[in-house]
mmCIF file of C-alpha atoms in Angstrom:
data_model
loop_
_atom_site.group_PDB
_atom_site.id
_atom_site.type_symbol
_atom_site.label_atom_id
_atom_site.label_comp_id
_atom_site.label_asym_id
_atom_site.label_seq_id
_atom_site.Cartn_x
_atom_site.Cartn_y
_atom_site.Cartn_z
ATOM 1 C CA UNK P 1 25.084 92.660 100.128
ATOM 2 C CA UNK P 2 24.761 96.617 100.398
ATOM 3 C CA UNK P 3 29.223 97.373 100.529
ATOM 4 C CA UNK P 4 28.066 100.578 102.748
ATOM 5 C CA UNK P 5 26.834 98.482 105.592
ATOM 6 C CA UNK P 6 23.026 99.748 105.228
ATOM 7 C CA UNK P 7 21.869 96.379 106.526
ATOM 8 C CA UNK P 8 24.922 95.860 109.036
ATOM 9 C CA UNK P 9 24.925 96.398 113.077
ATOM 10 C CA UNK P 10 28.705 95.974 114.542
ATOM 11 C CA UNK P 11 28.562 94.841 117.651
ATOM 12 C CA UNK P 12 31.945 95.068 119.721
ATOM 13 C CA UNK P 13 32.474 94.355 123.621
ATOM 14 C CA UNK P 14 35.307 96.462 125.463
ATOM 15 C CA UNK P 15 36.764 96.483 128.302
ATOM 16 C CA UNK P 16 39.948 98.830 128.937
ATOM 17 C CA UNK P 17 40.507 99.313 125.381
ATOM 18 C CA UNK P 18 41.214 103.329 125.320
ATOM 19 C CA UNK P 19 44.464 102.284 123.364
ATOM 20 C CA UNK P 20 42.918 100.526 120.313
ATOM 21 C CA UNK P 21 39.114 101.305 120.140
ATOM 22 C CA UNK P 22 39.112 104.588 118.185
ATOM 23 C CA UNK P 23 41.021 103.350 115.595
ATOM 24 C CA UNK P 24 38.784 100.136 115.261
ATOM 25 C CA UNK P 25 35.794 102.479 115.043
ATOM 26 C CA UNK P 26 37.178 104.500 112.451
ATOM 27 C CA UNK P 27 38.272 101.553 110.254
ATOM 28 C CA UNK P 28 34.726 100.074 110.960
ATOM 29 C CA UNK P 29 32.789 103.193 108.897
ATOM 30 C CA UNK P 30 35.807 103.786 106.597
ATOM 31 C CA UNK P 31 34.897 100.225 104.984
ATOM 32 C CA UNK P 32 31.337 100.465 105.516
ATOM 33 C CA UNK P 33 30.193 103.985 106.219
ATOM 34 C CA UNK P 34 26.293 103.281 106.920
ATOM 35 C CA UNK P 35 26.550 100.388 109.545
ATOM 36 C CA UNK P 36 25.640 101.286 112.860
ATOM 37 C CA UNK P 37 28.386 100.568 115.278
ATOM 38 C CA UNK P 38 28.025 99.595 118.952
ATOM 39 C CA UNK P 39 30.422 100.003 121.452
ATOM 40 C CA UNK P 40 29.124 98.061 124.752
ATOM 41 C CA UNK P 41 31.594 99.468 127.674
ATOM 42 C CA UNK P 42 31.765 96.437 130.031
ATOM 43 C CA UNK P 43 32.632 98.717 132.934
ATOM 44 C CA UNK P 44 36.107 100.280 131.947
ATOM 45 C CA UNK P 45 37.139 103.264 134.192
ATOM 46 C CA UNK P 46 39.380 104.573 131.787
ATOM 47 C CA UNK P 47 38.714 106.597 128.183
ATOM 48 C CA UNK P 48 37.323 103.728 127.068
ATOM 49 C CA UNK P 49 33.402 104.818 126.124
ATOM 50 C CA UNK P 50 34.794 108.648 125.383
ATOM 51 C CA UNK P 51 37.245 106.925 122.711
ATOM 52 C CA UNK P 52 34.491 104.691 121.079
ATOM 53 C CA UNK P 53 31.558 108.097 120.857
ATOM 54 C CA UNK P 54 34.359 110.531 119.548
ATOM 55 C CA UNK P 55 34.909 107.769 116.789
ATOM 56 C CA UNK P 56 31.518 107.702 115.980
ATOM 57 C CA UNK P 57 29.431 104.522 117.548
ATOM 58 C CA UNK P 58 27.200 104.584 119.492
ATOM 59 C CA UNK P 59 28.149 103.247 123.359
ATOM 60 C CA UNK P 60 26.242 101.690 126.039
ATOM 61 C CA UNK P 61 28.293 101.228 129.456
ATOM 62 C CA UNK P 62 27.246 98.875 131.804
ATOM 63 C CA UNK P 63 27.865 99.687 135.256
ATOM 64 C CA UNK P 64 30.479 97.544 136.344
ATOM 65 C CA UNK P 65 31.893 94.303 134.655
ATOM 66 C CA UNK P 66 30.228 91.577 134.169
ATOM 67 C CA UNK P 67 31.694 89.698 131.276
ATOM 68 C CA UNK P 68 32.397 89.673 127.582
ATOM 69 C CA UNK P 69 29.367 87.488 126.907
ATOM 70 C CA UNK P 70 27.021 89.163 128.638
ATOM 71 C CA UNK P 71 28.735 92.837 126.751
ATOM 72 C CA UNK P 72 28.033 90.730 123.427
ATOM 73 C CA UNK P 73 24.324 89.791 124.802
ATOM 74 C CA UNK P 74 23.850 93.707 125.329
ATOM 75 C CA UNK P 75 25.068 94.724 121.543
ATOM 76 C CA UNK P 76 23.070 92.403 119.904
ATOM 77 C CA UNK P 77 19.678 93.229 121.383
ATOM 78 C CA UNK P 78 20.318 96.511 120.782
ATOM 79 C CA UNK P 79 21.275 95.918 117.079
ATOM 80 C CA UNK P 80 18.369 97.193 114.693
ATOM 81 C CA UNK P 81 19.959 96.027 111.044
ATOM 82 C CA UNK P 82 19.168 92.452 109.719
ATOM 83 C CA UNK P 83 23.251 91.254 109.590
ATOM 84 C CA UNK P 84 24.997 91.879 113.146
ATOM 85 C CA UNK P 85 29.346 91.255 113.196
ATOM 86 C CA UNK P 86 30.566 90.407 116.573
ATOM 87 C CA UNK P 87 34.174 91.567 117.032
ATOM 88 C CA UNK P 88 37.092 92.593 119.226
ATOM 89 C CA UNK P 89 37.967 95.925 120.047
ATOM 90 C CA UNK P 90 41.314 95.307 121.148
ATOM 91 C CA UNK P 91 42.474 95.438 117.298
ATOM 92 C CA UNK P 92 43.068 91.979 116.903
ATOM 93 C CA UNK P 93 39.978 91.762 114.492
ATOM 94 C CA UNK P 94 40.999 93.414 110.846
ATOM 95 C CA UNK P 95 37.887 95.711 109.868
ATOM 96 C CA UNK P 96 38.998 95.288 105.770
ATOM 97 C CA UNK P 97 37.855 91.554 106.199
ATOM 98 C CA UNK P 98 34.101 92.467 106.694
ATOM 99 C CA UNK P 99 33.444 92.762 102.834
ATOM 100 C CA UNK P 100 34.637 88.954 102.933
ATOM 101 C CA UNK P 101 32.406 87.807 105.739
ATOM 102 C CA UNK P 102 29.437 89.907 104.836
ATOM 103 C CA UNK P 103 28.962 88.104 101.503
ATOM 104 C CA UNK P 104 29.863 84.998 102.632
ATOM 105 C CA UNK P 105 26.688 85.637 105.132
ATOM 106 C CA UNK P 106 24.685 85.572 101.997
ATOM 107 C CA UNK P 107 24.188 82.170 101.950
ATOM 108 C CA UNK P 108 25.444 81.005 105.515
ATOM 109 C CA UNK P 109 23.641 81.534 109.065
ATOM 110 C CA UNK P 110 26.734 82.722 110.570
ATOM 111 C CA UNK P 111 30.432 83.104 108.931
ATOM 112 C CA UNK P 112 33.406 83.218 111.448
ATOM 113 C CA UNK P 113 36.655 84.659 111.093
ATOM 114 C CA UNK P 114 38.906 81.266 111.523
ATOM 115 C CA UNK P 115 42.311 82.639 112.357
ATOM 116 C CA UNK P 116 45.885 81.347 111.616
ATOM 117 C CA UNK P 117 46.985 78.793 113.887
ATOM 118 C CA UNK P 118 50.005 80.778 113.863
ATOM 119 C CA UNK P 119 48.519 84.504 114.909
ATOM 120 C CA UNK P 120 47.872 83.452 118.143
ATOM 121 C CA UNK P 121 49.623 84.256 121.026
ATOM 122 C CA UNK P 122 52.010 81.562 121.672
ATOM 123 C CA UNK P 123 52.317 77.908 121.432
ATOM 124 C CA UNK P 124 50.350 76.915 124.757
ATOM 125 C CA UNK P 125 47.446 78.742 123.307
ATOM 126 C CA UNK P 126 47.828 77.119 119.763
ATOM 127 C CA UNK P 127 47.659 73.861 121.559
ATOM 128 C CA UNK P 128 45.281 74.658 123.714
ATOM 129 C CA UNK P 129 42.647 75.830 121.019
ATOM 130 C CA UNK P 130 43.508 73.045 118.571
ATOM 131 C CA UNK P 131 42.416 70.267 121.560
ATOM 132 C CA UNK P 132 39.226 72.412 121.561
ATOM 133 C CA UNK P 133 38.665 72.745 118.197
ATOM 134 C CA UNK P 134 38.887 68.594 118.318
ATOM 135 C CA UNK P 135 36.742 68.593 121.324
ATOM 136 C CA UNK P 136 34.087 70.715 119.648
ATOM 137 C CA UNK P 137 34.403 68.265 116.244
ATOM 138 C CA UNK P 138 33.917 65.060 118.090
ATOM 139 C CA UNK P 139 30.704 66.723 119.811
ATOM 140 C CA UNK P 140 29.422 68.388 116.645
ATOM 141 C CA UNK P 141 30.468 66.081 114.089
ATOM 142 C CA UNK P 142 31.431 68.789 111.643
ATOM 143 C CA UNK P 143 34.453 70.139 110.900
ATOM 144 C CA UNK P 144 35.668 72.902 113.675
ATOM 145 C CA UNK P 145 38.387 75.364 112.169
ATOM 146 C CA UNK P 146 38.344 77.731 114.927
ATOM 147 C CA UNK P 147 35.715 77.321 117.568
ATOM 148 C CA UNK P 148 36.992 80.391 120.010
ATOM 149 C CA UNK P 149 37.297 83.165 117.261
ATOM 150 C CA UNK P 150 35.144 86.294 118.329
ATOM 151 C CA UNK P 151 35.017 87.730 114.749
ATOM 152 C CA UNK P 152 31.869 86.535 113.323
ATOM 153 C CA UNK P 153 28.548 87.394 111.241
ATOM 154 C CA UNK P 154 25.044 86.124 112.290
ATOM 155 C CA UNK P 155 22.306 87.008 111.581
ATOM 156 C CA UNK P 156 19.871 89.186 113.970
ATOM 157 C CA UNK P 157 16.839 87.801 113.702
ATOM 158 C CA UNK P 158 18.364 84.106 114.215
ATOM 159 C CA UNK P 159 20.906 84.637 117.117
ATOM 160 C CA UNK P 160 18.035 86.324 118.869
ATOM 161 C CA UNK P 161 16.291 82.544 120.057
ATOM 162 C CA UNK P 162 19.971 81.567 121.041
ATOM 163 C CA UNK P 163 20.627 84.375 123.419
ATOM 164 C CA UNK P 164 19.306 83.023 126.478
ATOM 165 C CA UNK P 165 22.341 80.367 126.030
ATOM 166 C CA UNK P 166 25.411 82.610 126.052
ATOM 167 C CA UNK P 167 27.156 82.914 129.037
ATOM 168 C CA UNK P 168 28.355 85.865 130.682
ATOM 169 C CA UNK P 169 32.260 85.162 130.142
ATOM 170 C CA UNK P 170 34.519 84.668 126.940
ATOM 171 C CA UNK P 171 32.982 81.354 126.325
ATOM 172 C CA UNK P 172 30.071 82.776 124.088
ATOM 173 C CA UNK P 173 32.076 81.994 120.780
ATOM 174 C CA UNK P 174 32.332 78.621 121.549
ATOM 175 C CA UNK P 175 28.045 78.236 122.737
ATOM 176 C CA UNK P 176 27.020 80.032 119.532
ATOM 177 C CA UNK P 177 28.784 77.732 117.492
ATOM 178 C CA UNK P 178 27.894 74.607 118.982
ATOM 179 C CA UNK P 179 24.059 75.606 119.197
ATOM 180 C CA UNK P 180 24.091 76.604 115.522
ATOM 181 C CA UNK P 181 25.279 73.149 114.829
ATOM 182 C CA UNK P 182 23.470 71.626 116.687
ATOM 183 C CA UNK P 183 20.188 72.873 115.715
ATOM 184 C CA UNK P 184 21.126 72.630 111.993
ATOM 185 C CA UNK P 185 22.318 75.861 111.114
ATOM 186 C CA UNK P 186 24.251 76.518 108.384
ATOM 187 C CA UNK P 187 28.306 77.775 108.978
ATOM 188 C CA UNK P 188 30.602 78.885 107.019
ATOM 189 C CA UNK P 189 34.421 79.565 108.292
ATOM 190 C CA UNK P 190 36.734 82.406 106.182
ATOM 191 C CA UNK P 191 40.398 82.696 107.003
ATOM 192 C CA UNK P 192 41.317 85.513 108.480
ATOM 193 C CA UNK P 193 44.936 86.652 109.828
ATOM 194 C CA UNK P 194 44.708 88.006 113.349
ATOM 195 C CA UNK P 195 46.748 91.491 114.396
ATOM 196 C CA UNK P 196 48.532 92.052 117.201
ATOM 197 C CA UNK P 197 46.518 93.012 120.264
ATOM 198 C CA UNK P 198 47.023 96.458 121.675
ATOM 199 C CA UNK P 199 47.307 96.190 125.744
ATOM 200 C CA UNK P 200 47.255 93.434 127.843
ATOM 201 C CA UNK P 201 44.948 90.501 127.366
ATOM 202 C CA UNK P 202 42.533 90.127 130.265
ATOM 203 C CA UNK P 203 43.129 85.984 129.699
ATOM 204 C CA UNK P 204 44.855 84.232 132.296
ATOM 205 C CA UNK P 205 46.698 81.413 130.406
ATOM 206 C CA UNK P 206 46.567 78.712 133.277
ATOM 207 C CA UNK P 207 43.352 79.634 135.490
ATOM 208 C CA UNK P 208 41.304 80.553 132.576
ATOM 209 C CA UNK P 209 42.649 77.697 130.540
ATOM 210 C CA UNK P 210 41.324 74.926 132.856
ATOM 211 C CA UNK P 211 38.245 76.783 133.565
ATOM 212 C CA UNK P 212 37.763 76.979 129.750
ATOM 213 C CA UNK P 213 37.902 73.306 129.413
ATOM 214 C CA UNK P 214 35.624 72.630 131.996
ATOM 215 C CA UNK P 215 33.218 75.042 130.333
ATOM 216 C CA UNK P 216 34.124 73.111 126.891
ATOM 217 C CA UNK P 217 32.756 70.016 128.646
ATOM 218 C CA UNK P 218 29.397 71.010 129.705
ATOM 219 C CA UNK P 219 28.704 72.803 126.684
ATOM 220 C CA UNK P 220 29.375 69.463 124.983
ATOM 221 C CA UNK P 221 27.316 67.745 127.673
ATOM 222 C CA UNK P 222 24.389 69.980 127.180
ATOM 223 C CA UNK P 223 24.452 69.730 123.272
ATOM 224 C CA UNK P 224 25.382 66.605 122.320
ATOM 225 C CA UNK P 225 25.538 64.451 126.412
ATOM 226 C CA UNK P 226 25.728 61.043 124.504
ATOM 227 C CA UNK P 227 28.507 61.391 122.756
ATOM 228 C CA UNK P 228 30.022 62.349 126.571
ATOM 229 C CA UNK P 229 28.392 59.775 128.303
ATOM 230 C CA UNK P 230 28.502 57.064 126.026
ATOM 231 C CA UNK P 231 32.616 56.258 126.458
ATOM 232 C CA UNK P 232 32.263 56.739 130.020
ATOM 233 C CA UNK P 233 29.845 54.409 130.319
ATOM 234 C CA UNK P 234 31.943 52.017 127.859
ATOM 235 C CA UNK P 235 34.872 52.667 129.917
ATOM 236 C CA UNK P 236 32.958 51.260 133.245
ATOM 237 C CA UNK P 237 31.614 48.409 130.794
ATOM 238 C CA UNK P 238 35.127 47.375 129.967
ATOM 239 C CA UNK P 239 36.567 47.713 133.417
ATOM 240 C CA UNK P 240 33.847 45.678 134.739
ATOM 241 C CA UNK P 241 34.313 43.001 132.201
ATOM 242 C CA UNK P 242 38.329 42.663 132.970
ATOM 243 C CA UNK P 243 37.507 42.685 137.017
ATOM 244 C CA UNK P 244 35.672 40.065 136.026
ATOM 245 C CA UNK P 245 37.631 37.993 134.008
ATOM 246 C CA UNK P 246 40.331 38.710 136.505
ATOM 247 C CA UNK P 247 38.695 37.411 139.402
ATOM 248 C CA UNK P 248 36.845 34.843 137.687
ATOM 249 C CA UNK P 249 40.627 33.378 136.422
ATOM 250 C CA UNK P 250 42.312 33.910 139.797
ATOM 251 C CA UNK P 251 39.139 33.065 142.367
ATOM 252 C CA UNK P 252 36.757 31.568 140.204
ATOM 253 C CA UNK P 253 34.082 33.909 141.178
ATOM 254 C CA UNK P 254 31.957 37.325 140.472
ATOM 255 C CA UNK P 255 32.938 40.166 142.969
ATOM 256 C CA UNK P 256 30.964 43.074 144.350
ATOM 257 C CA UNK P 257 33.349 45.277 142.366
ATOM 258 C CA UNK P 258 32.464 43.784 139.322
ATOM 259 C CA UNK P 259 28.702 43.989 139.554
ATOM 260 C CA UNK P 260 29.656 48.019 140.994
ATOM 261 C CA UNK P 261 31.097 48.521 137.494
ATOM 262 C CA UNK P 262 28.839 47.353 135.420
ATOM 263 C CA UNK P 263 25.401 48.376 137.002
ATOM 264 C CA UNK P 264 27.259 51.856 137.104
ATOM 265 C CA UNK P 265 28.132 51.376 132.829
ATOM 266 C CA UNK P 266 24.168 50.934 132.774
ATOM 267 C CA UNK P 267 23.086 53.768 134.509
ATOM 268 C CA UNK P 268 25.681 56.150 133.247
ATOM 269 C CA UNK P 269 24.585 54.888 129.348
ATOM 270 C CA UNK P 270 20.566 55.093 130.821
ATOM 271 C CA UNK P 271 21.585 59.176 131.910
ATOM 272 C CA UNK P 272 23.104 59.723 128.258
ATOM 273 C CA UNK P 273 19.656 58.495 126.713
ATOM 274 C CA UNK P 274 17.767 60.382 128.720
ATOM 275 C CA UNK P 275 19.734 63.577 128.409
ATOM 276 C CA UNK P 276 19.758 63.953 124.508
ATOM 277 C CA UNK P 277 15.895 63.086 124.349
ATOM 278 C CA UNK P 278 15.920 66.443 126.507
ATOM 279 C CA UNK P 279 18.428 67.973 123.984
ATOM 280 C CA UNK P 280 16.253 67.203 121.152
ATOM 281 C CA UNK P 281 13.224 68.580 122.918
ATOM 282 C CA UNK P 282 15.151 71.837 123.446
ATOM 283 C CA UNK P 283 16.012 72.604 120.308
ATOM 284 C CA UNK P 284 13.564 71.573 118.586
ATOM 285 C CA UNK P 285 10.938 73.945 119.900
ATOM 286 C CA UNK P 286 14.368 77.054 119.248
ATOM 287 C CA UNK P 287 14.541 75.228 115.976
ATOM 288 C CA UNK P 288 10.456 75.553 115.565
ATOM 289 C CA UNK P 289 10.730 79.185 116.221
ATOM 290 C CA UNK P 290 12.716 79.924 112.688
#
């Protein structure tokens, strides 16, 4: 790997981050002086795009906000080099660990920055990401050391045929990873130690938190449904089976509930089957395309 960042687009979304971008720039081309840095403005009103050109990248500004995803989406089909880092440009993401995660990339389809447990925020987020990361490993079935970081290497010409799944919003971490894995892409995780943010952080602990764990679940439904629907339908199975042992004990016959239950256990496990054969079809033919 070229140390001067010949072969290296940085791609980094911001969003009122006049404070901290600058300085992230300027880090950026200290350690590798030939990449070509991207600054998407996700519709900041403040010094935000001024900061970022004065620095030296080059900045796109969308026209009013529509997410971090869809900022990230913007940078990377812009990118011209052959290795693209995603990171933050709130300073949380340490520019003097891209030497690290650009040789790891070597070998890997994309390398993420796996943070301390302890470098984040407080102890409802630490919580919070760990059930994630467990969510994430039960779906995958590979080991999940930090499945929200933003900090991460890919490679251009490979995270181009899994754009069209990103969403718009700060779930795009968490999609990237899971369609790597579960198209068969390699990944490799470094440690990294997270800074201290500059500003405020434009996550909502309690709103965003639930929202994120809805949007955990149907990712996991649309990449791997069976393992989703497969201890639901159990769950119905089981129930069914008690009501009828219950009522079988205590009336001495099969009730309405029962058969409710367990047709329900069928069709539920019936949906699951039916849903990964579509999985598989999907990503086979984004598999086919590499």
């Amino acid at each position: 790997m070229e140390t001067r960042g010949a072969d290296v687009s940085v791609v980094i979304p911001a969003y009122y981050e006049e404070g901290a971008i600058a300085r992230t720039v300027s880090r950026i081309l200290q350690i590798l002086p030939e990449a070509e840095v991207i600054v998407v403005d996700d519709g900041s009103r403040d010094r935000t795009a001024e900061q970022a050109r004065r620095a030296g990248a080059y900045v796109w500004s969308h026209p009013y906000n529509i997410g971090n995803g869809a900022a990230i989406k913007t940078g990377i089909r812009m990118a011209s080099r052959d290795y693209v880092v995603l990171m933050d440009g709130d300073g949380q993401h340490d520019p003097a660990d891209l030497p690290r995660l650009l040789r790891a990339a070597e070998k890997y389809d994309m390398v993420v920055g796996a943070r301390d447990p302890k470098s984040h925020a407080n102890a409802f987020r630490r919580l919070a990401n760990a059930a994630y990361n467990m969510l994430a490993r039960y779906t995958t079935k590979f080991p999940i050391k930090d499945l929200t970081s933003g900090y991460r290497v890919v490679h251009r010409e490979t995270v181009l045929r899994y754009l069209y799944l990103l969403p718009n919003t700060f779930s795009y971490p968490t999609t990237l990873t899971m369609a790597y894995l579960r198209s068969g892409r390699s990944v490799c995780y470094v440690p990294i130690e997270a800074q201290k943010r500059h500003g405020k952080s434009k996550i909502k602990p309690l709103k965003d938190g639930v929202r994120f764990f809805l949007i955990i679940l149907k990712i996991a439904t649309l990449f791997s449904p069976l393992r989703i629907f497969l201890p639901v339908s159990g769950s119905f199975f089981l129930l069914g089976l008690a009501n009828y042992a219950y009522t079988y004990i205590t009336q001495h016959r099969f009730t309405n509930m029962s058969a409710l239950l367990l047709i329900t256990s069928v069709i539920l496990f019936m949906m699951g089957l039916v849903s990964e054969q579509i999985t598989q079809l999907r990503y086979d033919r984004v598999s086919d395309g590499g």
